[in-house]
Structures are given as structure tokens and as C-alpha cells.
Coordinates of C-alpha atoms in Angstrom, one line a residue:
X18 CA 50.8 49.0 135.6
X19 CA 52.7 47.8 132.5
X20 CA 54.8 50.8 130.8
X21 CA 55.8 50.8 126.9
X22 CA 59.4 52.7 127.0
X23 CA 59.4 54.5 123.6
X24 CA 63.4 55.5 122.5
X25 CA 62.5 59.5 123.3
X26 CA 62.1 58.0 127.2
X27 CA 58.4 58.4 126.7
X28 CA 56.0 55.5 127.8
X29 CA 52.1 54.6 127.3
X30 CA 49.4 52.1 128.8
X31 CA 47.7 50.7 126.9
X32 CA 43.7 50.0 128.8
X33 CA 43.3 47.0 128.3
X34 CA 46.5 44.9 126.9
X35 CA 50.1 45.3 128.6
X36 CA 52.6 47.5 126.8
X37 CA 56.0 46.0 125.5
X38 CA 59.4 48.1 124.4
X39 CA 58.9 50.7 121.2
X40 CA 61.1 51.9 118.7
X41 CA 61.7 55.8 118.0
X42 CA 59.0 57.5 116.1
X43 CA 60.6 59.5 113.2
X44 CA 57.9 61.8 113.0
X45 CA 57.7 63.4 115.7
X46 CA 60.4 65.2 116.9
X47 CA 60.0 63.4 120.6
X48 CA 57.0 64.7 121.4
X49 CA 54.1 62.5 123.4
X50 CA 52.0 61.0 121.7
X51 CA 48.0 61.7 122.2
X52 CA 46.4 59.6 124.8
X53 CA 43.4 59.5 122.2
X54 CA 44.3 58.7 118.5
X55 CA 41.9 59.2 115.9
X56 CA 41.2 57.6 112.5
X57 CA 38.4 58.4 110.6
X58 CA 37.4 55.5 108.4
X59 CA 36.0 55.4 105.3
X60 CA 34.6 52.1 102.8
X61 CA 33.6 52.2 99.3
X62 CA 32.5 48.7 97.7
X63 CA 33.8 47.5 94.1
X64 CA 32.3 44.2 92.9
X65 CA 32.5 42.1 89.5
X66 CA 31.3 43.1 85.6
X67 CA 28.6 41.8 84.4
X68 CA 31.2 40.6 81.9
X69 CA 32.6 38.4 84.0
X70 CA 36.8 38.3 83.7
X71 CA 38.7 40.3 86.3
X72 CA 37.0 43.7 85.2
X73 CA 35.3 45.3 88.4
X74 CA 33.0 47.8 88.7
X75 CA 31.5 50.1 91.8
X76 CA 28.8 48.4 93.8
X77 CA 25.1 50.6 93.2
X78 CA 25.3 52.9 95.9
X79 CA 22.5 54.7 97.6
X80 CA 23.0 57.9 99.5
X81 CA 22.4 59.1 103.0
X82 CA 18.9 60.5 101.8
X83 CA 18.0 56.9 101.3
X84 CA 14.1 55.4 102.2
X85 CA 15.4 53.6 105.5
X86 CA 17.1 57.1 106.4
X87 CA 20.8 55.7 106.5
X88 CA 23.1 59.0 106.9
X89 CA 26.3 56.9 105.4
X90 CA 24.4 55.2 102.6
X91 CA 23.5 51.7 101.3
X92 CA 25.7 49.9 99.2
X93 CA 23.6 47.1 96.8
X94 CA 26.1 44.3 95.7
X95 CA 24.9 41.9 93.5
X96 CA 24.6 38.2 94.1
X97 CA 27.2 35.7 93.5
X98 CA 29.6 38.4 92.0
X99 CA 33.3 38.8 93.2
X100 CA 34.0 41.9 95.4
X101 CA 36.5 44.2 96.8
X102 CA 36.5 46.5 99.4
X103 CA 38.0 50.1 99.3
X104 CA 38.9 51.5 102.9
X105 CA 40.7 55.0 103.5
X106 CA 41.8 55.9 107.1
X107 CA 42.8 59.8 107.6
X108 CA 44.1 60.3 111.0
X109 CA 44.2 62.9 113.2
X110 CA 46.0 66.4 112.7
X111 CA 47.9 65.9 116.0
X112 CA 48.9 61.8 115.3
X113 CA 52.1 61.3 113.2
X114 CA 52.0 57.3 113.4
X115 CA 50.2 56.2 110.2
X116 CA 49.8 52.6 109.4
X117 CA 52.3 50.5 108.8
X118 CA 50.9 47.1 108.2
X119 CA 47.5 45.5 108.5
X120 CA 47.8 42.2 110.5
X121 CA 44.4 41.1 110.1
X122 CA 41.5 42.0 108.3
X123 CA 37.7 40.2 108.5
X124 CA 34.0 41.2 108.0
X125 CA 31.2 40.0 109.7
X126 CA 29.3 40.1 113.1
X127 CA 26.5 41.5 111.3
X128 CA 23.4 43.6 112.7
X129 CA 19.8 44.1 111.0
X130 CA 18.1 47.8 111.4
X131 CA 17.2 47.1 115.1
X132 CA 21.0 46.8 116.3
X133 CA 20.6 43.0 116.8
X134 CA 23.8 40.8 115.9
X135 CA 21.8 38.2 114.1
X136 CA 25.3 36.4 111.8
X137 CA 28.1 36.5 114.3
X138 CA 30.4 34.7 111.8
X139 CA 33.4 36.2 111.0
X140 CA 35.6 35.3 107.9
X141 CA 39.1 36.9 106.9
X142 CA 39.9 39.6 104.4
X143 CA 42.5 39.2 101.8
X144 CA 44.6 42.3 102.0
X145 CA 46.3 43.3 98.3
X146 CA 47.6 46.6 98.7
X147 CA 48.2 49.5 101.7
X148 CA 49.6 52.9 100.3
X149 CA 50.2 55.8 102.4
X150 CA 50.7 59.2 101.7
X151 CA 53.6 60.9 102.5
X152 CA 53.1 63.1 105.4
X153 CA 51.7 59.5 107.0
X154 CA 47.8 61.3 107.2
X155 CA 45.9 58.8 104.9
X156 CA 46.1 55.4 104.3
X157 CA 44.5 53.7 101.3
X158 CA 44.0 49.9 101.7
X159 CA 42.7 47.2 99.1
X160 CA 41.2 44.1 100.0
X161 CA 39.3 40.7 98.6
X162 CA 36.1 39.9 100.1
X163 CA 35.7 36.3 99.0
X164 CA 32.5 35.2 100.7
X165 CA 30.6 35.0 103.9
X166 CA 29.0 36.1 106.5
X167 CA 26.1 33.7 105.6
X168 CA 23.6 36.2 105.8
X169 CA 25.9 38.1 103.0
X170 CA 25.9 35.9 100.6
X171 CA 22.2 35.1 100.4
X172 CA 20.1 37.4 98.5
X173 CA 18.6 39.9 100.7
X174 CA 15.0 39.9 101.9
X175 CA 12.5 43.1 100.6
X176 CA 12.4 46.2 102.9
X177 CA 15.8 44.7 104.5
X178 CA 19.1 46.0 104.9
X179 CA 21.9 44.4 106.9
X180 CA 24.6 45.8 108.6
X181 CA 28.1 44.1 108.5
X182 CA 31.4 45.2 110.6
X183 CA 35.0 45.7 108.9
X184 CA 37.9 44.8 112.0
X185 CA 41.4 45.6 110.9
X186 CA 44.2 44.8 113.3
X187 CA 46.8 47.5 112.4
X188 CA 50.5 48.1 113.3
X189 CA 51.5 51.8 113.8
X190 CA 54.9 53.1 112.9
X191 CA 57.1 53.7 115.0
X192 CA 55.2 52.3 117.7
X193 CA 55.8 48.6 118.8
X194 CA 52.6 47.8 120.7
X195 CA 52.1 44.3 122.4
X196 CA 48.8 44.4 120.2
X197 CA 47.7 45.7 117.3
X198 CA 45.0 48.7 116.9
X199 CA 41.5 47.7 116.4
X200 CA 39.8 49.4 114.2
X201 CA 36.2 48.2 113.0
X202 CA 34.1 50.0 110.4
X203 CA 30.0 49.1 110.1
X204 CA 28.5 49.4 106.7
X205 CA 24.6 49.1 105.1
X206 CA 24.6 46.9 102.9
X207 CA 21.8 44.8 100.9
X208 CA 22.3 41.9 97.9
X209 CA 20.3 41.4 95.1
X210 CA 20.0 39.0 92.4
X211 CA 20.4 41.1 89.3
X212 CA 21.6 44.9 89.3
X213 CA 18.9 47.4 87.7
X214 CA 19.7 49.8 85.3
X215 CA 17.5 52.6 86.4
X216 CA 20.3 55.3 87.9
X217 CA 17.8 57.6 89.5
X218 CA 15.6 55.8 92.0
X219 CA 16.1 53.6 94.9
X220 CA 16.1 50.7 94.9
X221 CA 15.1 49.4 98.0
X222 CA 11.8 49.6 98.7
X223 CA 8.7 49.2 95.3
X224 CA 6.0 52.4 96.1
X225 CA 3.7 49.8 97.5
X226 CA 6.6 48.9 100.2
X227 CA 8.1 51.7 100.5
X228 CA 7.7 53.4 103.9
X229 CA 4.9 56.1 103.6
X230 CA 6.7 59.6 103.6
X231 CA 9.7 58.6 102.6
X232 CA 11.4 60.1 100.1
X233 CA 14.0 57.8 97.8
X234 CA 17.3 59.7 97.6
X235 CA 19.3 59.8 94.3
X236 CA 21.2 56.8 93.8
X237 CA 24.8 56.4 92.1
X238 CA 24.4 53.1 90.1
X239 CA 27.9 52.1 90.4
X240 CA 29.8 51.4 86.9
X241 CA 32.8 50.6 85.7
X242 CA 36.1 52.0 87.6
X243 CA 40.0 53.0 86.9
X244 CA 41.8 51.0 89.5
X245 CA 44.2 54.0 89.0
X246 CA 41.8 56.6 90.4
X247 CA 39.4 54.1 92.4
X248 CA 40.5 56.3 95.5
X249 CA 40.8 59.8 94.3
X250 CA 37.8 60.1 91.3
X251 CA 35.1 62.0 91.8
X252 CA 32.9 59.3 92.3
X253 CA 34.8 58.0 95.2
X254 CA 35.3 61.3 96.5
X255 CA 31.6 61.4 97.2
X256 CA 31.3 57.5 98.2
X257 CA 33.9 58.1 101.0
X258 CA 32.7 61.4 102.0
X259 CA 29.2 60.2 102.9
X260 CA 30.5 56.9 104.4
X261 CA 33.3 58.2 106.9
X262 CA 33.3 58.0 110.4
X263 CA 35.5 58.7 113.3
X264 CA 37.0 56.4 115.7
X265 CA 38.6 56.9 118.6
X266 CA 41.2 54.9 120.3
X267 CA 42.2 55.3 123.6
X268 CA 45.9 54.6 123.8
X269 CA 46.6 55.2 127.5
X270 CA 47.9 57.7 130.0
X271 CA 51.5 58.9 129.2
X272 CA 54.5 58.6 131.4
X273 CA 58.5 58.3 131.9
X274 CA 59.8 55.1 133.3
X275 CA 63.0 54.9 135.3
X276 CA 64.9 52.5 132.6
X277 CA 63.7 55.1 130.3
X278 CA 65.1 58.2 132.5
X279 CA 68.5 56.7 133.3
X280 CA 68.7 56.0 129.3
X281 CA 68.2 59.9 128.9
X282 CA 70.5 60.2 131.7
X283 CA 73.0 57.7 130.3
X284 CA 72.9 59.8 126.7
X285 CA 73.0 63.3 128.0
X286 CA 76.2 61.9 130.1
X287 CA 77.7 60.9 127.0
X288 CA 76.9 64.0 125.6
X289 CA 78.5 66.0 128.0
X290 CA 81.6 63.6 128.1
X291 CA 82.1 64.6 124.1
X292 CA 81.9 68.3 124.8
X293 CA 84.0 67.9 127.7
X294 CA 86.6 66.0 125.4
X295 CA 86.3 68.6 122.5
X296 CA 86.7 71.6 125.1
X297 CA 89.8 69.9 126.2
X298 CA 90.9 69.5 123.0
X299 CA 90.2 73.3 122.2
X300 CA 92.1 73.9 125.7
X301 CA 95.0 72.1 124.8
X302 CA 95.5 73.4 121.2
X303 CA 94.7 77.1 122.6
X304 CA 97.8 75.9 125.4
X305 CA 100.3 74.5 122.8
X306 CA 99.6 77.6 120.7
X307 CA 100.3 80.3 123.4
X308 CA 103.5 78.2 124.1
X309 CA 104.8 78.3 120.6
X310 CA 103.9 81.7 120.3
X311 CA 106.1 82.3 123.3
X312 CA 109.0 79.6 122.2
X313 CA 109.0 81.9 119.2
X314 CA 109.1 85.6 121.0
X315 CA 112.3 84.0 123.7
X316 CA 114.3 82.7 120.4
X317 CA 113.8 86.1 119.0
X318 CA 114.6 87.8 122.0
X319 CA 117.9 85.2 122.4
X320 CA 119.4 86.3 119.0
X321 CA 119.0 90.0 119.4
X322 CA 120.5 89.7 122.8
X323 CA 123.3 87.6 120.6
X324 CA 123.7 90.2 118.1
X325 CA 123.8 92.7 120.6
X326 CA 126.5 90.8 122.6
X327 CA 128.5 89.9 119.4
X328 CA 128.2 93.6 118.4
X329 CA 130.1 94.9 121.6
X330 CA 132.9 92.2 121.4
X331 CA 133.5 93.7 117.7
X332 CA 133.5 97.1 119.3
X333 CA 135.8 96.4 122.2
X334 CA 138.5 94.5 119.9
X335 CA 138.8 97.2 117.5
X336 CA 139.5 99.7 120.5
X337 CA 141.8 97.2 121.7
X338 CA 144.1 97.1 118.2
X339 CA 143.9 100.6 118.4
X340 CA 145.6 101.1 121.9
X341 CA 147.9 98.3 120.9
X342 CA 149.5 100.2 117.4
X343 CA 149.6 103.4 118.6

């Protein structure tokens, strides 16, 4: 089985792709990381003004008490206008990896109401922008849908909705994987050739069409946007809220390698070395102290014993001149 040595000696297996050498994780603290990551995932769809220019607007939107009883909604794009999709990934409480860079993006492999794949076309994404917050829970990523699948860029039939995927191929930081994390993200979504003005009915279905005993949910008609709040307005709070979903991705069993063991081994040697060499040092200071301390008590004991001797020899020549004159 192919390990991934992680700095902290720790090492994963990844299921299905072999594992190559990581780099610390900063965040945290040398702990394992979970065997399960998860990400929940989150879309919102801009597309262009009816102005035309590079003013963009949010997509008509119809909520999860929609006729065809879609719990994350149905987005209504309108046909042969630019658009851009909005994506926010929140990750789990117990994951401190956030994204680091998206490798690839794409849409397509799209599904009707019955599950079937019926365009399995894929076409790329063009990423603009990935912002993360700073304790690395959610990431915020732009990107340019240009055109395709087929089936997306062809005015959609009545009493149909279609169901393409989002795949990003994501890098993790601090973890160098052999392969990026998949993470794919289905959406409803129908095109029509002009966008109503009506706010407050759905849209997809007339009342002769519409499925009997269903009830049409309210309906945000989209409208123009501030790029600086696109994520965080109210609006998009309630866009991403009734789109997110969670998805899991199993990352592998955890383990310690040997290389990874004798590197733990190798630094807590080098550990001990230093201490060993800064005790010394604290030995041999504490040594050369207590020997100067005793240098200093034997000089002081040699010159009283001096002064001592000197004081008798002054003594014993003043008897002497005294025996001497008398």
C-alpha cells in the first residue's frame, strides 16, 4: 500500500490513487488529519444584462418549493447571454486544509429529471478568482462559463429541467497529494429565450402544463448584483443556503511509516543532543564558577596566613633589639 509521509511523521492512503511525500500543515498543530473530509458546496448563477456590456446580473432563481419539487432550486438562465458561476465550499469543523488552488474546473455530464446522463460533454471552466477566509473554513471561487454542454446552450424544452455537474480538481494546503480532490456539484437548471418580468410566479410550467397539485414556489427574479457583496448579500445568502450540499471525501486510513518514524527519531535525537550540549554548558559554567569561588577563598586565606606570619617576624625582632640594648 502506498503511504504519503506528511513532515509531523503522519501518512495517508489515498483509495484509489497512490500517495506521494507532503509538506507540513500549518494548521494543525500535528494532529491527524480526518480519514473523511468534508466540503459542503454551494453554487449561485450570475449571467449578462439585458444591457449588454460587462454588467451582470443574478440568474432568475426558483426555490426548493418549486412545481417539479427540486429541494435546491432551479436556476433560469437566459439564452445566448454570458455567465458566471458563484461556488462557496465551507469545510468541515474538524478539517484545517482549505483550498489552495483549483487545478481544473468543467461543467457538464448532464442528467434530465429521471437520473439519465443524456450530454456527457464536458467543457472547462475559466477560474478568475479563489478567496479564502482566514481561519481556511470557506472558500469563495469565481468562474466563466463560456458555453456548452450542448444541451445548455439550447433553449430548454417546456415542463423540462436539466441537471448539469460542476467537477473541480482542487489542491489542499498543506497537503501534497499525488492527485487533486474531486469535488463535483449538480445543479437544476433550465434556459429560456427571454427572461420575464413577473417576480412572483414560476416560471416553469403555464397552469395548463403545470403538474396538477402543484403548487409554484416564490421565485427570486434575479437582478442586478454588487460584485463586492455577490457572496455575502442577502440575496446570495438565501441562493447558497437552499443550494448547498455536502460531500464527502474519503481520504484514506492513517498511519506512520518507518522513513517517517526514524525522521522523528532523527529530530528528537537532535533535540536531545542540544540539551545535552546546553546542560554541559550549564555544568561547566556552574564548575569554573565553584573553582573561582574557591581560587578566591585560598588567596584570601594565603594573605592572612601572610599577614599573620609577617606580624610574628615584627614581634620577635622587636624582642630581639630589646635583649640586645639592655
Amino acid at each position: 500500500r502506498a503511504l504519503l509521509d506528511i513532515e509531523e511523521g503522519l501518512v495517508t492512503s489515498a483509495p484509489k490513487s497512490a500517495a506521494s511525500a507532503a509538506g507540513a500543515n500549518p494548521y494543525d498543530g500535528g494532529e491527524l488529519p480526518p480519514q473523511v473530509f468534508d466540503f459542503n458546496l454551494a453554487v449561485d448563477l450570475l449571467e449578462g444584462s439585458a444591457d449588454g456590456g460587462d454588467a451582470l446580473e443574478r440568474s432568475r432563481f426558483d426555490g426548493g418549493s418549486n412545481a417539479l419539487g427540486v429541494s435546491t432550486g432551479i436556476f433560469t438562465c437566459t439564452h445566448l447571454r454570458p455567465r458566471r458561476i458563484l461556488l462557496v465550499c465551507v469545510q468541515g469543523g474538524q478539517q484545517k486544509y482549505p483550498i489552495k488552488h483549483v487545478v481544473n474546473a468543467w461543467i457538464g455530464r448532464v442528467q434530465n429529471t429521471r437520473g439519465e446522463e443524456v450530454d456527457p460533454e464536458q467543457v472547462p471552466l475559466q477560474v478568475l478568482s479563489l478567496s479564502t477566509t482566514p481561519d481556511g473554513s470557506t472558500t469563495n471561487i469565481v468562474a466563466n462559463w463560456f458555453r456548452g454542454p450542448s444541451l445548455c446552450d439550447q433553449v430548454t424544452p417546456e415542463r423540462e429541467v436539466f441537471f448539469p455537474t460542476i467537477t473541480l480538481e482542487v489542491e489542499l494546503h498543506g497537503l501534497d497529494l499525488a492527485a487533486p480532490v474531486a469535488l463535483t456539484k449538480m445543479f437544476a437548471l433550465r434556459v429560456e429565450e427571454l427572461k420575464p418580468v413577473t417576480r412572483n410566479k414560476s416560471y416553469f410550467f403555464s397552469g395548463k402544463s403545470k403538474p396538477g397539485g402543484s403548487n409554484a414556489g416564490s421565485v427570486d427574479a434575479g437582478g442586478p448584483v454588487d460584485l463586492a457583496t455577490q457572496f455575502t448579500d442577502e440575496a446570495a445568502r438565501a441562493r447558497l443556503g437552499t443550494t448547498t450540499a455536502l460531500i464527502q471525501v474519503a481520504m484514506g486510513s492513517l498511519e506512520r511509516s518507518d522513513a517517517a518514524v526514524e525522521k522523528q527519531r532523527a529530530e528528537m535525537k537532535r533535540l536531545l543532543e542540544k540539551e545535552a550540549t546546553v546542560s554541559e554548558g550549564e555544568g561547566k559554567r556552574k564548575l569554573l564558577g565553584d573553582a573561582s569561588a574557591r581560587i578566591d577563598s585560598l588567596q584570601k586565606a594565603l594573605q592572612a596566613e601572610e599577614k599573620r606570619q609577617d606580624g610574628e617576624l615584627q614581634r620577635s625582632l622587636m624582642a630581639l633589639r630589646q635583649m640586645m640594648s639592655s
